[in-house]
Short mmCIF file of C-alpha atoms in Angstrom, two decimals:
data_model
loop_
_atom_site.label_atom_id
_atom_site.label_comp_id
_atom_site.label_asym_id
_atom_site.label_seq_id
_atom_site.Cartn_x
_atom_site.Cartn_y
_atom_site.Cartn_z
CA UNK A 1 -4.67 25.52 -54.00
CA UNK A 2 -3.77 21.98 -55.00
CA UNK A 3 -3.00 21.27 -51.37
CA UNK A 4 -6.40 22.58 -50.29
CA UNK A 5 -8.26 20.41 -52.81
CA UNK A 6 -6.32 17.32 -51.67
CA UNK A 7 -6.99 18.22 -48.04
CA UNK A 8 -10.75 18.55 -48.52
CA UNK A 9 -10.70 15.39 -50.66
CA UNK A 10 -9.09 13.42 -47.82
CA UNK A 11 -11.66 14.67 -45.35
CA UNK A 12 -14.59 13.77 -47.61
CA UNK A 13 -13.11 10.37 -48.47
CA UNK A 14 -12.54 9.49 -44.83
CA UNK A 15 -16.07 10.60 -43.92
CA UNK A 16 -17.56 8.38 -46.63
CA UNK A 17 -15.46 5.37 -45.58
CA UNK A 18 -16.38 5.85 -41.92
CA UNK A 19 -20.04 6.18 -42.89
CA UNK A 20 -19.97 2.88 -44.79
CA UNK A 21 -18.74 1.13 -41.65
CA UNK A 22 -21.35 2.82 -39.52
CA UNK A 23 -24.06 1.85 -41.99
CA UNK A 24 -23.16 -1.82 -41.57
CA UNK A 25 -23.24 -1.76 -37.76
CA UNK A 26 -26.37 0.36 -37.95
CA UNK A 27 -27.96 -2.35 -40.10
CA UNK A 28 -26.95 -5.01 -37.56
CA UNK A 29 -28.36 -2.90 -34.73
CA UNK A 30 -31.71 -2.40 -36.43
CA UNK A 31 -32.11 -6.07 -37.42
CA UNK A 32 -31.88 -8.04 -34.16
CA UNK A 33 -34.12 -10.76 -35.66
CA UNK A 34 -31.25 -11.91 -37.87
CA UNK A 35 -28.89 -12.80 -35.00
CA UNK A 36 -27.66 -16.36 -35.44
CA UNK A 37 -26.74 -17.00 -31.80
CA UNK A 38 -28.15 -20.34 -30.57
CA UNK A 39 -29.13 -20.37 -26.89
CA UNK A 40 -27.93 -23.94 -26.62
CA UNK A 41 -29.15 -25.65 -23.47
CA UNK A 42 -32.54 -23.91 -23.77
CA UNK A 43 -33.23 -24.89 -27.36
CA UNK A 44 -31.69 -28.36 -27.20
CA UNK A 45 -34.75 -29.93 -28.82
CA UNK A 46 -34.88 -27.53 -31.76
CA UNK A 47 -31.16 -26.94 -32.20
CA UNK A 48 -30.15 -26.41 -35.83
CA UNK A 49 -26.51 -26.78 -36.79
CA UNK A 50 -24.72 -25.73 -39.94
CA UNK A 51 -24.31 -28.26 -42.72
CA UNK A 52 -20.53 -28.26 -42.36
CA UNK A 53 -20.56 -28.65 -38.57
CA UNK A 54 -18.01 -31.22 -37.39
CA UNK A 55 -19.24 -33.27 -34.45
CA UNK A 56 -17.50 -36.64 -34.71
CA UNK A 57 -16.44 -39.14 -37.37
CA UNK A 58 -19.02 -41.80 -38.20
CA UNK A 59 -19.00 -44.71 -40.61
CA UNK A 60 -22.24 -44.66 -42.55
CA UNK A 61 -24.23 -47.87 -42.74
CA UNK A 62 -27.20 -48.52 -44.97
CA UNK A 63 -30.34 -50.49 -44.07
CA UNK A 64 -28.69 -53.87 -44.90
CA UNK A 65 -25.94 -53.14 -42.32
CA UNK A 66 -23.44 -52.57 -45.10
CA UNK A 67 -20.74 -49.89 -45.18
CA UNK A 68 -18.42 -48.59 -47.87
CA UNK A 69 -15.08 -48.91 -46.05
CA UNK A 70 -12.59 -51.03 -48.01
CA UNK A 71 -9.90 -50.72 -45.36
CA UNK A 72 -7.48 -48.82 -47.58
CA UNK A 73 -6.09 -46.89 -44.51
CA UNK A 74 -6.09 -43.58 -46.36
CA UNK A 75 -7.80 -42.02 -43.36
CA UNK A 76 -5.33 -43.59 -40.93
CA UNK A 77 -2.41 -42.16 -42.93
CA UNK A 78 -4.07 -38.78 -43.33
CA UNK A 79 -4.79 -38.34 -39.62
CA UNK A 80 -2.21 -36.09 -37.97
CA UNK A 81 -2.88 -37.39 -34.44
CA UNK A 82 -3.15 -41.14 -34.92
CA UNK A 83 -6.82 -40.99 -34.07
CA UNK A 84 -7.88 -43.79 -36.45
CA UNK A 85 -6.62 -47.38 -36.36
CA UNK A 86 -7.94 -50.01 -38.75
CA UNK A 87 -7.76 -53.68 -37.74
CA UNK A 88 -8.07 -56.34 -40.47
CA UNK A 89 -9.50 -59.79 -40.71
CA UNK A 90 -9.46 -62.32 -43.53
CA UNK A 91 -12.79 -63.25 -45.08
CA UNK A 92 -13.68 -65.74 -47.78
CA UNK A 93 -15.51 -64.33 -50.72
CA UNK A 94 -18.03 -67.16 -50.99
CA UNK A 95 -20.44 -65.81 -53.55
CA UNK A 96 -18.13 -65.10 -56.50
CA UNK A 97 -14.51 -66.24 -56.41
CA UNK A 98 -14.27 -68.30 -53.24
CA UNK A 99 -10.85 -66.73 -52.49
CA UNK A 100 -9.62 -65.30 -49.23
CA UNK A 101 -9.40 -61.53 -48.99
CA UNK A 102 -8.79 -58.75 -46.48
CA UNK A 103 -11.63 -56.76 -44.91
CA UNK A 104 -11.93 -54.47 -41.91
CA UNK A 105 -12.49 -56.11 -38.56
CA UNK A 106 -12.59 -52.97 -36.42
CA UNK A 107 -12.56 -49.32 -37.38
CA UNK A 108 -11.11 -47.93 -34.13
CA UNK A 109 -11.66 -44.21 -33.55
CA UNK A 110 -10.10 -42.44 -30.55
CA UNK A 111 -12.45 -39.48 -30.12
CA UNK A 112 -10.31 -38.09 -27.29
CA UNK A 113 -7.42 -37.46 -29.68
CA UNK A 114 -9.47 -36.10 -32.58
CA UNK A 115 -9.12 -32.41 -33.47
CA UNK A 116 -11.98 -32.53 -36.01
CA UNK A 117 -9.69 -31.34 -38.83
CA UNK A 118 -11.72 -33.17 -41.49
CA UNK A 119 -8.59 -34.54 -43.24
CA UNK A 120 -9.76 -38.18 -42.99
CA UNK A 121 -13.07 -37.33 -44.64
CA UNK A 122 -11.22 -35.61 -47.50
CA UNK A 123 -8.81 -38.54 -47.84
CA UNK A 124 -11.47 -41.26 -48.01
CA UNK A 125 -11.75 -42.46 -51.64
CA UNK A 126 -15.11 -44.16 -51.20
CA UNK A 127 -16.89 -41.56 -49.02
CA UNK A 128 -17.38 -44.18 -46.32
CA UNK A 129 -16.91 -41.86 -43.36
CA UNK A 130 -18.41 -38.47 -42.64
CA UNK A 131 -18.78 -35.94 -39.84
CA UNK A 132 -21.96 -36.21 -37.82
CA UNK A 133 -23.70 -33.34 -36.01
CA UNK A 134 -23.58 -35.08 -32.63
CA UNK A 135 -21.38 -33.00 -30.33
CA UNK A 136 -22.30 -33.85 -26.73
CA UNK A 137 -19.30 -36.12 -26.11
CA UNK A 138 -18.51 -35.53 -22.45
CA UNK A 139 -18.25 -38.67 -20.32
CA UNK A 140 -16.82 -39.66 -16.95
CA UNK A 141 -14.64 -42.44 -18.38
CA UNK A 142 -11.88 -41.94 -20.92
CA UNK A 143 -12.35 -45.48 -22.22
CA UNK A 144 -15.77 -44.68 -23.61
CA UNK A 145 -14.17 -42.19 -25.98
CA UNK A 146 -12.53 -45.04 -27.91
CA UNK A 147 -15.18 -46.11 -30.35
CA UNK A 148 -15.49 -48.90 -32.89
CA UNK A 149 -17.27 -47.35 -35.80
CA UNK A 150 -18.32 -50.43 -37.81
CA UNK A 151 -21.43 -52.08 -36.42
CA UNK A 152 -21.23 -55.77 -35.43
CA UNK A 153 -21.94 -58.09 -38.36
CA UNK A 154 -21.61 -55.33 -40.94
CA UNK A 155 -19.85 -55.98 -44.21
CA UNK A 156 -18.63 -54.19 -47.28
CA UNK A 157 -21.21 -52.91 -49.70
CA UNK A 158 -21.13 -54.56 -53.11
CA UNK A 159 -19.58 -52.71 -56.02
CA UNK A 160 -17.53 -50.31 -53.93
CA UNK A 161 -14.14 -51.87 -54.67
CA UNK B 1 -45.75 26.39 -19.41
CA UNK B 2 -46.30 23.17 -17.49
CA UNK B 3 -43.61 21.11 -15.83
CA UNK B 4 -41.83 24.05 -14.21
CA UNK B 5 -39.52 22.62 -11.58
CA UNK B 6 -38.74 26.04 -10.10
CA UNK B 7 -42.16 25.90 -8.34
CA UNK B 8 -41.13 22.68 -6.58
CA UNK B 9 -37.67 23.94 -5.67
CA UNK B 10 -38.96 27.27 -4.33
CA UNK B 11 -41.54 25.37 -2.26
CA UNK B 12 -38.82 23.23 -0.69
CA UNK B 13 -36.74 26.36 -0.11
CA UNK B 14 -39.53 28.27 1.63
CA UNK B 15 -40.49 25.21 3.71
CA UNK B 16 -36.90 24.85 4.89
CA UNK B 17 -36.66 28.59 5.63
CA UNK B 18 -39.82 28.38 7.72
CA UNK B 19 -38.37 25.59 9.86
CA UNK B 20 -34.74 26.60 10.32
CA UNK B 21 -32.43 29.57 9.76
CA UNK B 22 -30.75 30.42 6.45
CA UNK B 23 -27.42 28.75 7.21
CA UNK B 24 -29.05 25.41 7.94
CA UNK B 25 -31.27 25.84 4.89
CA UNK B 26 -28.25 26.20 2.60
CA UNK B 27 -26.60 23.20 4.23
CA UNK B 28 -29.70 21.03 3.95
CA UNK B 29 -30.23 22.05 0.33
CA UNK B 30 -26.64 21.10 -0.43
CA UNK B 31 -27.19 17.71 1.20
CA UNK B 32 -30.36 17.15 -0.83
CA UNK B 33 -28.56 18.10 -4.06
CA UNK B 34 -25.63 15.89 -3.15
CA UNK B 35 -27.92 12.91 -2.54
CA UNK B 36 -29.68 13.53 -5.84
CA UNK B 37 -26.32 13.68 -7.68
CA UNK B 38 -25.08 10.46 -6.07
CA UNK B 39 -28.36 8.71 -6.91
CA UNK B 40 -28.11 9.95 -10.47
CA UNK B 41 -24.54 8.65 -10.60
CA UNK B 42 -25.46 5.17 -9.49
CA UNK B 43 -28.52 4.96 -11.73
CA UNK B 44 -26.61 6.28 -14.74
CA UNK B 45 -23.75 3.86 -14.09
CA UNK B 46 -26.11 0.88 -14.00
CA UNK B 47 -28.06 2.01 -17.08
CA UNK B 48 -24.95 2.78 -19.11
CA UNK B 49 -23.19 -0.50 -18.33
CA UNK B 50 -26.27 -2.45 -19.42
CA UNK B 51 -26.86 -0.20 -22.45
CA UNK B 52 -23.24 -0.40 -23.55
CA UNK B 53 -23.20 -4.18 -23.43
CA UNK B 54 -26.54 -4.56 -25.19
CA UNK B 55 -25.73 -2.01 -27.91
CA UNK B 56 -22.31 -3.60 -28.44
CA UNK B 57 -23.91 -7.01 -28.72
CA UNK B 58 -26.53 -5.97 -31.24
CA UNK B 59 -23.96 -4.10 -33.33
CA UNK B 60 -21.80 -7.22 -33.43
CA UNK B 61 -24.74 -9.51 -34.23
CA UNK B 62 -24.81 -11.04 -30.76
CA UNK B 63 -27.47 -11.26 -28.05
CA UNK B 64 -25.56 -9.75 -25.14
CA UNK B 65 -26.28 -10.39 -21.47
CA UNK B 66 -29.65 -12.15 -21.12
CA UNK B 67 -29.37 -14.45 -18.11
CA UNK B 68 -29.40 -12.28 -14.96
CA UNK B 69 -32.88 -10.89 -14.50
CA UNK B 70 -35.41 -10.33 -17.29
CA UNK B 71 -33.49 -9.75 -20.55
CA UNK B 72 -30.29 -9.44 -18.50
CA UNK B 73 -31.30 -6.15 -16.88
CA UNK B 74 -29.78 -7.11 -13.53
CA UNK B 75 -26.39 -7.87 -15.08
CA UNK B 76 -25.00 -4.46 -14.12
CA UNK B 77 -26.18 -4.95 -10.53
CA UNK B 78 -24.44 -8.32 -10.39
CA UNK B 79 -21.24 -6.74 -11.76
CA UNK B 80 -21.40 -4.02 -9.11
CA UNK B 81 -21.81 -6.60 -6.34
CA UNK B 82 -18.83 -8.47 -7.74
CA UNK B 83 -16.71 -5.30 -7.71
CA UNK B 84 -17.77 -4.55 -4.12
CA UNK B 85 -16.68 -8.00 -2.98
CA UNK B 86 -13.23 -7.77 -4.56
CA UNK B 87 -10.08 -7.06 -2.62
CA UNK B 88 -8.84 -3.46 -2.84
CA UNK B 89 -5.23 -4.23 -3.61
CA UNK B 90 -2.45 -1.62 -3.44
CA UNK B 91 0.90 -2.49 -5.02
CA UNK B 92 3.84 -2.40 -2.60
CA UNK B 93 5.91 0.11 -4.54
CA UNK B 94 2.98 2.43 -5.26
CA UNK B 95 2.70 5.91 -3.79
CA UNK B 96 -0.04 5.12 -1.30
CA UNK B 97 -1.50 8.59 -0.82
CA UNK B 98 -1.67 9.56 -4.50
CA UNK B 99 -2.75 6.06 -5.51
CA UNK B 100 -5.80 6.31 -3.27
CA UNK B 101 -6.45 9.95 -4.13
CA UNK B 102 -6.59 9.60 -7.94
CA UNK B 103 -9.96 7.82 -8.28
CA UNK B 104 -11.61 10.43 -6.05
CA UNK B 105 -10.24 13.29 -8.18
CA UNK B 106 -11.54 11.70 -11.37
CA UNK B 107 -14.93 10.99 -9.82
CA UNK B 108 -15.35 14.40 -8.19
CA UNK B 109 -14.49 16.11 -11.49
CA UNK B 110 -17.35 14.38 -13.21
CA UNK B 111 -19.58 15.34 -10.26
CA UNK B 112 -18.53 18.98 -10.58
CA UNK B 113 -19.33 18.95 -14.28
CA UNK B 114 -22.97 18.12 -13.49
CA UNK B 115 -23.46 21.46 -11.68
CA UNK B 116 -24.43 23.85 -14.49
CA UNK B 117 -26.41 21.36 -16.60
CA UNK B 118 -30.08 22.31 -17.04
CA UNK B 119 -31.99 19.02 -16.79
CA UNK B 120 -35.36 20.72 -17.18
CA UNK B 121 -36.88 24.12 -16.66
CA UNK B 122 -35.83 25.16 -13.15
CA UNK B 123 -34.05 21.85 -12.57
CA UNK B 124 -30.47 23.04 -12.47
CA UNK B 125 -28.03 22.72 -9.61
CA UNK B 126 -26.25 26.03 -10.13
CA UNK B 127 -27.08 28.50 -12.91
CA UNK B 128 -23.71 30.19 -13.44
CA UNK B 129 -23.45 32.93 -16.07
CA UNK B 130 -20.22 31.36 -17.35
CA UNK B 131 -21.56 27.80 -17.53
CA UNK B 132 -19.79 26.80 -20.74
CA UNK B 133 -16.49 28.23 -19.54
CA UNK B 134 -16.90 26.47 -16.19
CA UNK B 135 -17.54 23.13 -17.92
CA UNK B 136 -14.47 23.32 -20.13
CA UNK B 137 -12.37 24.39 -17.13
CA UNK B 138 -13.62 21.61 -14.86
CA UNK B 139 -13.50 18.81 -17.40
CA UNK B 140 -9.78 19.40 -17.99
CA UNK B 141 -9.01 18.68 -14.32
CA UNK B 142 -9.74 15.00 -14.90
CA UNK B 143 -6.42 14.69 -16.77
CA UNK B 144 -4.67 15.46 -13.47
CA UNK B 145 -6.47 12.56 -11.83
CA UNK B 146 -5.46 10.24 -14.66
CA UNK B 147 -1.82 11.41 -14.57
CA UNK B 148 -1.70 10.92 -10.79
CA UNK B 149 -3.16 7.43 -11.18
CA UNK B 150 -0.57 6.54 -13.80
CA UNK B 151 2.35 7.97 -11.87
CA UNK B 152 1.40 6.62 -8.44
CA UNK B 153 0.89 3.06 -9.72
CA UNK B 154 4.66 2.76 -10.29
CA UNK B 155 4.02 0.72 -13.41
CA UNK B 156 5.36 1.46 -16.87
CA UNK B 157 2.08 0.59 -18.57
CA UNK B 158 0.14 2.89 -16.26
CA UNK B 159 2.57 5.74 -16.81
CA UNK B 160 2.53 5.32 -20.59
CA UNK B 161 -1.24 5.23 -20.62
CA UNK B 162 -1.48 8.30 -18.42
CA UNK B 163 0.99 10.26 -20.56
CA UNK B 164 -0.90 9.38 -23.72
CA UNK B 165 -4.13 10.36 -22.07
CA UNK B 166 -2.60 13.69 -21.07
CA UNK B 167 -1.46 14.43 -24.62
CA UNK B 168 -4.84 13.40 -25.95
CA UNK B 169 -7.06 15.34 -23.56
CA UNK B 170 -4.95 18.50 -23.76
CA UNK B 171 -5.07 18.54 -27.56
CA UNK B 172 -8.73 17.64 -27.95
CA UNK B 173 -9.79 20.28 -25.40
CA UNK B 174 -8.91 22.83 -28.08
CA UNK B 175 -11.25 21.72 -30.82
CA UNK B 176 -14.00 20.89 -28.31
CA UNK B 177 -13.68 24.39 -26.90
CA UNK B 178 -13.64 26.01 -30.33
CA UNK B 179 -16.77 24.17 -31.44
CA UNK B 180 -18.51 25.22 -28.24
CA UNK B 181 -17.48 28.82 -28.88
CA UNK B 182 -19.48 28.67 -32.14
CA UNK B 183 -22.69 28.25 -30.15
CA UNK B 184 -21.63 30.88 -27.63
CA UNK B 185 -21.17 33.27 -30.58
CA UNK B 186 -24.66 32.43 -31.90
CA UNK B 187 -26.29 32.92 -28.51
CA UNK B 188 -24.19 35.73 -27.12
CA UNK B 189 -24.24 34.16 -23.66
CA UNK B 190 -22.20 31.60 -21.76
CA UNK B 191 -24.99 30.66 -19.38
CA UNK B 192 -26.39 27.24 -20.26
CA UNK B 193 -29.94 28.22 -19.31
CA UNK B 194 -29.71 31.24 -21.66
CA UNK B 195 -28.44 28.96 -24.42
CA UNK B 196 -31.41 26.62 -23.92
CA UNK B 197 -33.80 29.60 -23.83
CA UNK B 198 -32.38 30.90 -27.13
CA UNK B 199 -33.42 27.63 -28.80
CA UNK B 200 -37.11 28.09 -28.12
CA UNK B 201 -37.74 28.83 -31.79
CA UNK B 202 -35.48 26.06 -33.08
CA UNK B 203 -32.37 24.09 -32.24
CA UNK B 204 -29.00 25.60 -33.09
CA UNK B 205 -28.12 22.66 -35.32
CA UNK B 206 -31.04 23.74 -37.55
CA UNK B 207 -30.83 27.48 -37.00
CA UNK B 208 -27.07 27.75 -37.42
CA UNK B 209 -26.88 26.27 -40.93
CA UNK B 210 -23.78 24.30 -41.97
CA UNK B 211 -21.30 25.89 -39.51
CA UNK B 212 -23.37 24.61 -36.59
CA UNK B 213 -23.47 21.10 -38.10
CA UNK B 214 -19.68 21.13 -38.56
CA UNK B 215 -19.24 22.37 -34.99
CA UNK B 216 -21.56 19.60 -33.76
CA UNK B 217 -19.63 16.86 -35.58
CA UNK B 218 -16.30 18.21 -34.30
CA UNK B 219 -17.70 18.45 -30.78
CA UNK B 220 -18.84 14.82 -30.86
CA UNK B 221 -15.45 13.61 -32.16
CA UNK B 222 -13.48 15.70 -29.67
CA UNK B 223 -15.86 14.71 -26.87
CA UNK B 224 -15.33 11.01 -27.61
CA UNK B 225 -11.59 11.60 -27.53
CA UNK B 226 -11.81 13.44 -24.21
CA UNK B 227 -13.73 10.53 -22.75
CA UNK B 228 -10.83 8.18 -23.56
CA UNK B 229 -13.28 5.90 -25.31
CA UNK B 230 -12.61 3.77 -28.36
CA UNK B 231 -11.69 4.62 -31.13
CA UNK B 232 -9.57 7.02 -29.06
CA UNK B 233 -8.85 4.73 -26.10
CA UNK B 234 -5.14 5.47 -26.04
CA UNK B 235 -5.16 5.75 -22.27
CA UNK B 236 -6.43 2.24 -21.76
CA UNK B 237 -5.26 0.47 -24.92
CA UNK B 238 -5.94 -3.07 -23.72
CA UNK B 239 -3.99 -4.59 -26.58
CA UNK B 240 -0.78 -2.67 -25.87
CA UNK B 241 -0.83 -1.37 -22.31
CA UNK B 242 -2.87 -4.11 -20.55
CA UNK B 243 -5.18 -1.47 -19.04
CA UNK B 244 -3.39 1.86 -19.17
CA UNK B 245 -3.68 4.09 -16.15
CA UNK B 246 -5.98 1.75 -14.24
CA UNK B 247 -3.84 -1.37 -14.67
CA UNK B 248 -3.04 -1.57 -10.95
CA UNK B 249 -6.49 -0.64 -9.66
CA UNK B 250 -8.85 -3.26 -8.28
CA UNK B 251 -12.25 -3.45 -6.66
CA UNK B 252 -14.12 -0.27 -5.86
CA UNK B 253 -11.26 2.06 -6.83
CA UNK B 254 -11.35 0.58 -10.31
CA UNK B 255 -15.13 0.88 -10.26
CA UNK B 256 -14.75 4.60 -9.52
CA UNK B 257 -12.72 5.12 -12.70
CA UNK B 258 -15.26 3.07 -14.55
CA UNK B 259 -18.19 5.05 -13.15
CA UNK B 260 -16.42 8.35 -13.81
CA UNK B 261 -15.91 7.33 -17.44
CA UNK B 262 -19.59 6.61 -17.90
CA UNK B 263 -20.75 9.75 -16.10
CA UNK B 264 -18.31 11.80 -18.18
CA UNK B 265 -19.92 10.26 -21.23
CA UNK B 266 -23.28 11.43 -19.92
CA UNK B 267 -21.90 14.92 -19.25
CA UNK B 268 -20.37 15.28 -22.71
CA UNK B 269 -23.57 14.08 -24.35
CA UNK B 270 -25.65 16.37 -22.14
CA UNK B 271 -23.50 19.36 -23.14
CA UNK B 272 -23.85 18.37 -26.78
CA UNK B 273 -27.61 18.02 -26.41
CA UNK B 274 -27.90 21.34 -24.55
CA UNK B 275 -25.79 23.36 -26.95
CA UNK B 276 -26.77 21.91 -30.31
CA UNK B 277 -30.02 19.98 -29.85
CA UNK B 278 -31.94 22.42 -27.66
CA UNK B 279 -31.51 20.87 -24.21
CA UNK B 280 -34.92 20.35 -22.64
CA UNK B 281 -36.68 22.39 -25.36
CA UNK B 282 -39.22 20.31 -27.28
CA UNK B 283 -38.96 19.87 -31.01
CA UNK B 284 -40.77 22.70 -32.78
CA UNK B 285 -41.34 23.26 -36.46
CA UNK B 286 -41.95 26.85 -37.54
CA UNK B 287 -45.67 27.12 -38.32
CA UNK B 288 -47.11 23.71 -37.41
CA UNK B 289 -49.14 24.96 -34.40
CA UNK B 290 -50.82 21.62 -33.64
CA UNK B 291 -47.58 19.63 -33.83
CA UNK B 292 -45.76 22.14 -31.64
CA UNK B 293 -48.57 22.01 -29.08
CA UNK B 294 -48.45 18.21 -28.86
CA UNK B 295 -44.67 18.36 -28.42
CA UNK B 296 -45.12 20.79 -25.50
CA UNK B 297 -46.99 18.09 -23.57
CA UNK B 298 -43.88 15.86 -23.44
CA UNK B 299 -42.10 16.73 -20.16
CA UNK B 300 -38.83 18.67 -20.62
CA UNK B 301 -36.67 16.18 -18.73
CA UNK B 302 -37.88 13.48 -21.11
CA UNK B 303 -36.66 15.63 -23.99
CA UNK B 304 -33.35 16.24 -22.23
CA UNK B 305 -32.69 12.60 -21.40
CA UNK B 306 -33.95 11.46 -24.79
CA UNK B 307 -31.51 13.69 -26.63
CA UNK B 308 -28.68 12.80 -24.27
CA UNK B 309 -29.27 9.08 -24.64
CA UNK B 310 -29.45 9.46 -28.40
CA UNK B 311 -25.99 11.06 -28.36
CA UNK B 312 -24.73 8.35 -25.99
CA UNK B 313 -26.00 5.79 -28.46
CA UNK B 314 -24.17 7.60 -31.29
CA UNK B 315 -20.92 7.52 -29.29
CA UNK B 316 -21.45 3.80 -28.64
CA UNK B 317 -22.08 3.37 -32.34
CA UNK B 318 -18.65 4.94 -33.01
CA UNK B 319 -17.01 2.73 -30.46
CA UNK B 320 -18.29 -0.55 -31.85
CA UNK B 321 -17.70 0.38 -35.48
CA UNK B 322 -14.33 2.04 -35.81
CA UNK B 323 -10.91 0.47 -35.28
CA UNK B 324 -8.54 2.11 -32.81
CA UNK B 325 -6.21 4.91 -33.83
CA UNK B 326 -2.49 4.88 -33.19
CA UNK B 327 -1.18 7.68 -30.97
CA UNK B 328 0.42 9.56 -33.89
CA UNK B 329 -2.72 9.19 -36.02
CA UNK B 330 -4.69 10.51 -33.07
CA UNK B 331 -2.58 13.65 -32.82
CA UNK B 332 -2.57 14.07 -36.61
CA UNK B 333 -6.35 13.98 -36.63
CA UNK B 334 -6.48 16.69 -34.00
CA UNK B 335 -3.74 19.08 -35.09
CA UNK B 336 -3.99 18.69 -38.86
CA UNK B 337 -7.73 18.25 -39.34
CA UNK B 338 -10.08 19.05 -36.46
CA UNK B 339 -8.20 22.10 -35.19
CA UNK B 340 -7.82 23.99 -38.53
CA UNK B 341 -11.36 23.07 -39.56
CA UNK B 342 -12.80 24.32 -36.29
CA UNK B 343 -10.75 27.54 -36.51
CA UNK B 344 -12.05 28.25 -40.02
CA UNK B 345 -15.51 27.23 -38.88
CA UNK B 346 -15.34 29.71 -36.02
CA UNK B 347 -14.52 32.55 -38.43
CA UNK B 348 -17.47 31.53 -40.62
CA UNK B 349 -19.72 31.46 -37.54
CA UNK B 350 -18.57 34.95 -36.55
CA UNK B 351 -19.32 36.15 -40.09
CA UNK B 352 -22.78 34.54 -40.06
CA UNK B 353 -23.55 36.13 -36.70
CA UNK B 354 -22.41 39.60 -37.86
CA UNK B 355 -24.43 39.38 -41.08
CA UNK B 356 -27.41 37.98 -39.08
CA UNK B 357 -27.88 35.08 -41.52
CA UNK B 358 -29.01 32.66 -38.81
CA UNK B 359 -32.66 32.50 -37.85
#
């Protein structure tokens, strides 16, 4: 008798678990409006990407052409592929101390080597770099994948250091 | 009643008799029926491939094919053209004769199974008085085709897939047969047209109480297993056996297996619709005269194909929801669950029929 009760219990339990799966796919089937698939080349103008989408690394500049990169090389050390290379220059701090100090000359970014792992963004202590949503990177020349992220004439934002 | 196809068929018959002798008439009628079956095959293949891909896509929250033709409707045609263009490759070590024979066996079995199906009133290829028996006999021949395909390919994956398929089809025949017997017991006839006629007052799934519902569920499960479709796709098992019994098949010979699988799906669903859901009989509710009258206006073949496609959709729903079973789980399900349940169910059905508790 005990065996029979267990047997029927197994059958009922399996039916209910199968039904819960079928309910989910049934819901998907009856709600085709909720499909997230983007028909990319057709809707290129109205394409919406997720907030966390990783297109490429960019150095954010404000309207005064100032960025927040202090040149600490945290991103360079964090990168597993050697994608980022920071080149220094010496500048004279004329306004306050008048002393020489280091600043970034070129923030070199090899897009061709990047795996978009986001580790540099996590490592950055000043939130100077971020991932943009631009993903159409294909070119005919490998050289154009090596980018210098700081704009010409840009300098460090005040109060970041 | 309207929509009686026997008027049309008898007209064709008498016209042919008037123009040639009886031997030629039989031959010409066979040719006409053969052409109709082949056309049905092709149309069903195209519809099912498209339907399968669209249903799968929507169940997985995707869009599915939508580039070839409006809403992707010509995708199946494009696939067929691709298969026609491909090279028909035969492996060197394969048994040439059996290797080429196997797809034809599988395909002709699914053609044979179409014979006793009543598509509408008077639209039936061959009204045998042992229709149900004939169907279960014919459908088990397909396992021979699959075994030949697996053996002749001279490939371990093919052979394993074919052996699994053999074990699976042989065991699931039992519970499918037992659940069909329930309806035969209710009706008292094995002829499919008699079974449809007995459902004029109501479908067996309603008239037969719970035993009929249990028999229906078991029939659908066993039918899915006999079709070698996921979640019972032991014979193909892409993840373990690369492709099972059709690993070595290419081009049109592969397409034949593919087509046979889809037509078998149609046949199983058509049997299910005929036995449990009233075949081409419209939906009638006891005393609602007006409702019943409106339902009579819908042509019977629309009812038949509607019910069949509903069951096809249910089988697709299974396929895209459930994970695959292992071979031992598959046999456990059959021998420990479906088989005892259907045996007990058959006894209950016999009791219900003797006590005349069904409507």
